Amino acid sequence: MLRFSKIGRLRSFVAVILIQLFSETTARSCEGRCGERATSCSCQPTCEALLECCEDFKQFCVEISPHSGSLLGGTDFRIVDVLFDRKVNLTCRFKSETVTQGYVDTDGVGHCVSPMLFESGWVPFDVSTDGVSYSRSGRWLSVHHSKLAEAARLTLVNETQWQYYGTQDVGGALEMAWDASLINAQRVNVELWGYNETGEPYSERWRAEWTYLYSVSRDVPNSGRFRFVPQLPSAPLSAWDVGSVRVGPSTEPDGARNVNALWSDGHALAYNLDEVFRRDPAAWALGRCLQWDQEEKHLPRFLSEITDCPCTLAQARADTGRFHTDYGCDIEKGSVCTYHPGAVHCVRAIQASPEYGAGQQCCYDHTGAQVLTGDSIGGSTPDRGHDWGSPPYIKPPRVPGFSHWKYDVITFYYCCLWSDNCHYYFSHRPSSGCRAYQPPKSASVLGDPHFITFDGVTYTFNGKGEYVLLHSSNHELTVQGRTEPMKSGNGSVIMATRLSSVAMRENGSDVIEVRLSDWPDHLQVLLNQKVLSFSEQSWIDLKGVEARARGGVMTLTVLLPHAFKHHTQGLLGTMNDDPDDDLTSSDGELTAANSTAQDIFAYGAQWAITNETSLFTYDSEFLLNEYFFAPKHDPTFTPNFSVSEDPSDPLLQPTLKMCAGVWVAFCKYDTLSTRSLEMGNNTLLSLRNHANTVRDLQPVMSCGWLQPPSHGQKEGTLYLEGATVSFSCNPGYHLYGPQQRTCHSDGQWSGSETYCLSDDSLGIVLGTVGAVLAMVAMVVAIVVYNKKQKREKMKESEDRNTASVQLNVAIP
């Protein structure tokens, strides 16, 4: 018995040791633990810079190349820094649901293919070598197809020919081109796919779908070019009018999904439509337009929940927090505005509407005025489907790009491009104007560093540390800034600081950090502590926060909409149109803007953050020592609160010559403290940019669109304060009402509505008016007579009453 107990205890002891060893080994491994931190090593993105990664970090927390591609899928990407046995069954699983087949090449490098996704943004994926255990993980960037570089897409040569094929004088062979190196095959198939959204709109049964239609050609050389003459499709296939061309390996079955391939942009499948379309395109298109008109009448109206457009082109280009350039009509790229003739630049609202996921598009002409659909086919139009999609994506009408094509673009072809019936389209997609638009307020941090609050207060705070620039508890928005001492050309420390990093988060979103890089005038962007590469994609939405690097110094601009009024605090002040309370500390203590530099320095120090509230990434020994383990406001760093202007200083005269105007003090301080004219000039440029932004975002009063009178015209399409619109009538018609109306500062048009009446109509109207006046005169006469009779009777009554009184009085 004793012996058995000893053996039992021995076995238990061995088991404990084995469990301990297993636990310790697991704790030192990143298998299935990417993003976590163990006791002895790390699997977090910052571990490489801190030299604390677990030994198998790169084996299980994989990097890939390329790391981005079209949301339509088909990109072959390599798993770097890992070698695989060629016999393994390599698969990749995206978002724990979509599995694609991978392979191992002759060098032992693993490859996977990105799947078709109905969303854009970062998508997690896992890698398996047995099809069962997915222990390796990474991230894939799914990109809106139209935002891809040209080289990553199949190009439709002469796209207009493709989308007008079968209309008058448009036919012949269609041509496409692609980068043959992106398809791992000697021969390819050319396929046509159609896009549709089915089910009851705005219900759980509403679905987006891509359907293989047919192969245009099979087993053709992967030469990078292909031509064909479209043939009339069979009846069921001709119902598809939106889709894309796909080129993929001929070894894959027709319509195989999630295989290595290149896709064209979504487009109108004019060449796929039936013989009825080719016989009379306008009549066919009108039928579709009328059908859509009826369908649209039964869908929820979304116009009331979309944001109004900026009133001017200057506002639209300055309000970068809410609007972004529409890549289909960009003034910086030659203003090729296919769908908006007469416009030179369009922007889109970045955020979709809250309930229906709708979008807003705003277009402007060469004068800077908004182009409206009431005046031009090229006018601004709202969208039932936001072109860039909207979270949570996946379902209609939130699928990036293609929901927009389904509800807003192909319908424009029906009513406006393939037929001349735009009035149907614009009855559902009218320009919303700008009467309700409220420009955002702007605040900046620039130079070494100077602050301009939302209410226009300017001050300098040269603390070293990490601080709250902006916090809004109501909107759950936090923006933090890190400052560091500046250095001269010889490396010595200057007793002034600069903004070196900005971190932000809104409403539980990812944390975005923008910081100065080791390369001059370059910025590094981090998403959740991981450095982003812009080698493949160059656009990222920073939600109204802009950061620029110039002359080794970061300049920050923050734009906030009107909804943040009375709901901000931090070093950028209280946004409430009252500059007197902008320098309010976190505990409510007020510092006057004209206080001494020392008092303002003490005020700024109170906005230091804590490690618990910090959004920053500490991925180097320098950052750990200087900011994480050190006080968040360095009490040992005392800046130069002022600079002397020594007449013998050779830098003084060039400084005085350069620094002029309202910003002279900031310019002189930065130039003389850093001993650099370049630094002072960069500060001056940043200050002027801020002033221009504030100027461009000044409120503009709009009186709203004025329609021309029936049987007449109007001259003038500007509807802002001070603008005048003139009216005239067609031959045979006469103007009734004001010939001109002017937009007043109260947002109202002068005068009353203007009419154009024909001679006959005018005679009838005048005759009617005369008859009405005669009737009115008769009624007035009767009323006057009746009143006269009534007065006479009342007078008799009054006489009797008076007499009665008198009599009463007279009786003793």
CSV table of C-alpha atoms in Angstrom, one decimal, residues 38-250:
chain,number,residue,atom,x,y,z
A,38,ALA,CA,3.4,36.3,-22.5
A,39,THR,CA,5.4,36.5,-19.3
A,40,SER,CA,8.8,35.9,-20.9
A,41,CYS,CA,8.2,37.1,-24.5
A,42,SER,CA,5.8,39.0,-26.7
A,43,CYS,CA,3.6,38.3,-29.7
A,44,GLN,CA,2.6,41.9,-30.1
A,45,PRO,CA,3.4,44.1,-33.2
A,46,THR,CA,5.9,46.1,-31.1
A,47,CYS,CA,8.0,43.1,-30.1
A,48,GLU,CA,10.5,43.3,-32.9
A,49,ALA,CA,11.5,46.9,-32.2
A,50,LEU,CA,11.8,46.1,-28.5
A,51,LEU,CA,13.7,42.8,-29.1
A,52,GLU,CA,11.3,40.8,-27.0
A,53,CYS,CA,9.5,38.6,-29.5
A,54,CYS,CA,9.0,34.9,-28.8
A,55,GLU,CA,11.3,32.8,-31.0
A,56,ASP,CA,8.5,31.6,-33.3
A,57,PHE,CA,6.9,35.1,-33.7
A,58,LYS,CA,7.5,35.3,-37.5
A,59,GLN,CA,6.4,31.7,-37.9
A,60,PHE,CA,3.0,32.2,-36.5
A,61,CYS,CA,2.3,36.0,-36.8
A,62,VAL,CA,2.9,36.1,-40.5
A,63,GLU,CA,3.6,38.9,-42.9
A,64,ILE,CA,2.5,38.7,-46.5
A,65,SER,CA,3.4,40.3,-49.8
A,66,PRO,CA,1.5,41.9,-51.3
A,67,HIS,CA,-0.6,42.7,-48.3
A,68,SER,CA,-3.6,44.3,-50.3
A,69,GLY,CA,-5.7,43.6,-53.3
A,70,SER,CA,-9.2,44.0,-54.8
A,71,LEU,CA,-12.2,43.1,-52.7
A,72,LEU,CA,-13.2,40.9,-55.8
A,73,GLY,CA,-10.4,38.6,-54.8
A,74,GLY,CA,-7.9,36.7,-57.0
A,75,THR,CA,-4.6,38.1,-55.7
A,76,ASP,CA,-1.8,35.6,-55.2
A,77,PHE,CA,0.1,36.6,-52.1
A,78,ARG,CA,3.3,35.1,-50.5
A,79,ILE,CA,3.8,34.3,-46.8
A,80,VAL,CA,7.2,35.8,-46.1
A,81,ASP,CA,9.8,34.6,-43.5
A,82,VAL,CA,8.3,31.1,-43.4
A,83,LEU,CA,9.3,28.0,-45.3
A,84,PHE,CA,6.9,25.1,-45.8
A,85,ASP,CA,7.1,21.5,-46.9
A,86,ARG,CA,5.8,21.2,-50.4
A,87,LYS,CA,3.6,18.2,-49.4
A,88,VAL,CA,1.5,20.2,-47.0
A,89,ASN,CA,-2.1,21.1,-47.7
A,90,LEU,CA,-1.9,24.8,-47.4
A,91,THR,CA,-5.1,26.7,-47.0
A,92,CYS,CA,-6.1,30.3,-45.8
A,93,ARG,CA,-9.2,31.1,-43.9
A,94,PHE,CA,-10.5,34.7,-44.0
A,95,LYS,CA,-12.7,36.0,-41.1
A,96,SER,CA,-12.9,32.4,-39.8
A,97,GLU,CA,-15.4,31.6,-42.6
A,98,THR,CA,-14.0,31.8,-46.2
A,99,VAL,CA,-11.3,29.2,-47.1
A,100,THR,CA,-9.1,29.5,-50.2
A,101,GLN,CA,-6.7,26.9,-51.5
A,102,GLY,CA,-3.0,27.8,-51.3
A,103,TYR,CA,0.2,26.1,-52.5
A,104,VAL,CA,3.9,25.9,-51.8
A,105,ASP,CA,6.3,26.8,-54.6
A,106,THR,CA,9.6,25.2,-55.5
A,107,ASP,CA,11.4,27.4,-53.0
A,108,GLY,CA,9.2,26.4,-50.1
A,109,VAL,CA,7.4,29.7,-50.0
A,110,GLY,CA,3.7,29.5,-49.1
A,111,HIS,CA,1.1,31.2,-51.3
A,112,CYS,CA,-2.6,31.9,-50.8
A,113,VAL,CA,-5.2,33.6,-52.9
A,114,SER,CA,-7.5,36.4,-51.6
A,115,PRO,CA,-11.2,35.5,-51.7
A,116,MET,CA,-14.1,37.5,-53.1
A,117,LEU,CA,-15.2,39.8,-50.2
A,118,PHE,CA,-18.1,42.2,-50.0
A,119,GLU,CA,-16.2,44.6,-47.8
A,120,SER,CA,-13.2,46.9,-47.7
A,121,GLY,CA,-10.6,47.4,-44.9
A,122,TRP,CA,-8.4,45.1,-42.9
A,123,VAL,CA,-9.6,41.5,-42.8
A,124,PRO,CA,-8.0,38.9,-40.5
A,125,PHE,CA,-7.0,35.5,-41.9
A,126,ASP,CA,-5.5,32.3,-40.6
A,127,VAL,CA,-3.2,29.7,-42.2
A,128,SER,CA,-3.4,25.9,-42.0
A,129,THR,CA,-1.1,23.2,-43.2
A,130,ASP,CA,-3.5,20.4,-42.6
A,131,GLY,CA,-6.9,21.9,-43.3
A,132,VAL,CA,-7.9,21.5,-39.6
A,133,SER,CA,-5.7,23.6,-37.3
A,134,TYR,CA,-5.3,27.3,-38.2
A,135,SER,CA,-2.5,28.3,-35.9
A,136,ARG,CA,-0.9,31.1,-38.0
A,137,SER,CA,-2.5,34.5,-38.5
A,138,GLY,CA,-2.2,37.7,-40.4
A,139,ARG,CA,-4.1,40.6,-42.0
A,140,TRP,CA,-5.3,41.3,-45.5
A,141,LEU,CA,-6.3,44.7,-46.8
A,142,SER,CA,-9.4,44.4,-49.0
A,143,VAL,CA,-9.5,47.5,-51.3
A,144,HIS,CA,-12.4,49.2,-53.1
A,145,HIS,CA,-11.7,47.9,-56.7
A,146,SER,CA,-11.7,51.4,-58.3
A,147,LYS,CA,-9.0,52.6,-55.8
A,148,LEU,CA,-6.5,49.9,-56.9
A,149,ALA,CA,-3.5,50.9,-59.0
A,150,GLU,CA,-4.1,50.5,-62.7
A,151,ALA,CA,-1.5,47.7,-62.8
A,152,ALA,CA,-3.6,45.6,-60.4
A,153,ARG,CA,-6.7,45.7,-62.5
A,154,LEU,CA,-7.8,44.4,-65.9
A,155,THR,CA,-8.2,47.4,-68.1
A,156,LEU,CA,-11.1,47.9,-70.5
A,157,VAL,CA,-9.5,49.7,-73.5
A,158,ASN,CA,-11.8,52.6,-74.5
A,159,GLU,CA,-14.3,52.0,-71.7
A,160,THR,CA,-16.9,54.2,-73.4
A,161,GLN,CA,-17.1,51.8,-76.3
A,162,TRP,CA,-17.7,48.9,-73.8
A,163,GLN,CA,-20.5,50.8,-72.0
A,164,TYR,CA,-22.3,52.2,-75.1
A,165,TYR,CA,-21.9,49.1,-77.2
A,166,GLY,CA,-25.0,48.6,-79.4
A,167,THR,CA,-26.1,52.2,-79.3
A,168,GLN,CA,-25.9,54.4,-82.4
A,169,ASP,CA,-22.6,54.0,-84.3
A,170,VAL,CA,-20.9,52.0,-81.4
A,171,GLY,CA,-19.8,48.5,-82.2
A,172,GLY,CA,-16.8,46.6,-83.4
A,173,ALA,CA,-14.2,44.6,-81.4
A,174,LEU,CA,-13.7,45.2,-77.7
A,175,GLU,CA,-10.2,45.1,-76.2
A,176,MET,CA,-8.8,44.5,-72.8
A,177,ALA,CA,-5.3,44.6,-71.2
A,178,TRP,CA,-3.7,43.3,-68.1
A,179,ASP,CA,-0.4,42.6,-66.4
A,180,ALA,CA,0.3,39.0,-67.4
A,181,SER,CA,2.8,38.5,-64.6
A,182,LEU,CA,0.0,38.7,-62.0
A,183,ILE,CA,-1.7,35.5,-63.3
A,184,ASN,CA,0.3,32.3,-62.7
A,185,ALA,CA,-0.6,30.6,-65.9
A,186,GLN,CA,0.6,30.3,-69.5
A,187,ARG,CA,-3.0,30.3,-70.8
A,188,VAL,CA,-6.2,31.9,-69.5
A,189,ASN,CA,-9.9,32.0,-69.7
A,190,VAL,CA,-11.8,35.2,-70.2
A,191,GLU,CA,-15.1,35.2,-68.3
A,192,LEU,CA,-18.0,37.6,-67.8
A,193,TRP,CA,-19.6,37.9,-64.3
A,194,GLY,CA,-22.8,39.7,-63.4
A,195,TYR,CA,-23.6,41.5,-60.2
A,196,ASN,CA,-27.0,41.7,-58.6
A,197,GLU,CA,-28.7,42.3,-55.2
A,198,THR,CA,-31.8,40.2,-54.5
A,199,GLY,CA,-34.4,39.7,-51.8
A,200,GLU,CA,-36.7,42.2,-50.1
A,201,PRO,CA,-34.8,45.6,-49.8
A,202,TYR,CA,-33.7,46.5,-46.3
A,203,SER,CA,-34.6,43.1,-44.9
A,204,GLU,CA,-32.5,40.2,-43.6
A,205,ARG,CA,-33.2,38.5,-46.9
A,206,TRP,CA,-31.5,41.2,-49.0
A,207,ARG,CA,-28.3,39.7,-50.5
A,208,ALA,CA,-25.5,40.7,-52.8
A,209,GLU,CA,-24.3,38.1,-55.3
A,210,TRP,CA,-21.8,37.7,-58.1
A,211,THR,CA,-22.8,35.1,-60.8
A,212,TYR,CA,-20.6,33.6,-63.5
A,213,LEU,CA,-22.4,34.2,-66.8
A,214,TYR,CA,-20.3,32.7,-69.5
A,215,SER,CA,-16.8,32.4,-70.9
A,216,VAL,CA,-16.0,34.9,-73.6
A,217,SER,CA,-13.1,32.7,-74.6
A,218,ARG,CA,-11.2,29.8,-73.2
A,219,ASP,CA,-7.6,28.7,-73.3
A,220,VAL,CA,-6.1,31.9,-74.8
A,221,PRO,CA,-2.4,32.9,-74.4
A,222,ASN,CA,-1.7,34.9,-71.2
A,223,SER,CA,-0.2,37.7,-73.3
A,224,GLY,CA,-1.7,40.6,-71.4
A,225,ARG,CA,-4.1,41.6,-74.2
A,226,PHE,CA,-7.3,40.2,-75.8
A,227,ARG,CA,-9.9,41.3,-78.4
A,228,PHE,CA,-13.3,39.9,-79.2
A,229,VAL,CA,-16.5,40.9,-81.0
A,230,PRO,CA,-19.5,40.4,-78.7
A,231,GLN,CA,-22.2,38.0,-79.7
A,232,LEU,CA,-25.8,38.3,-78.7
A,233,PRO,CA,-26.3,36.3,-75.5
A,234,SER,CA,-29.2,33.9,-74.7
A,235,ALA,CA,-32.3,35.5,-73.1
A,236,PRO,CA,-31.6,34.7,-69.4
A,237,LEU,CA,-28.1,36.0,-69.5
A,238,SER,CA,-29.1,39.3,-71.1
A,239,ALA,CA,-30.9,40.3,-67.9
A,240,TRP,CA,-27.6,41.1,-66.3
A,241,ASP,CA,-26.6,44.8,-67.0
A,242,VAL,CA,-23.9,45.4,-64.4
A,243,GLY,CA,-20.8,43.2,-64.0
A,244,SER,CA,-17.1,42.7,-64.6
A,245,VAL,CA,-14.7,40.8,-66.8
A,246,ARG,CA,-12.4,38.3,-65.2
A,247,VAL,CA,-9.2,36.7,-66.6
A,248,GLY,CA,-7.9,33.6,-64.8
A,249,PRO,CA,-5.9,30.4,-65.4
A,250,SER,CA,-7.4,28.1,-68.0
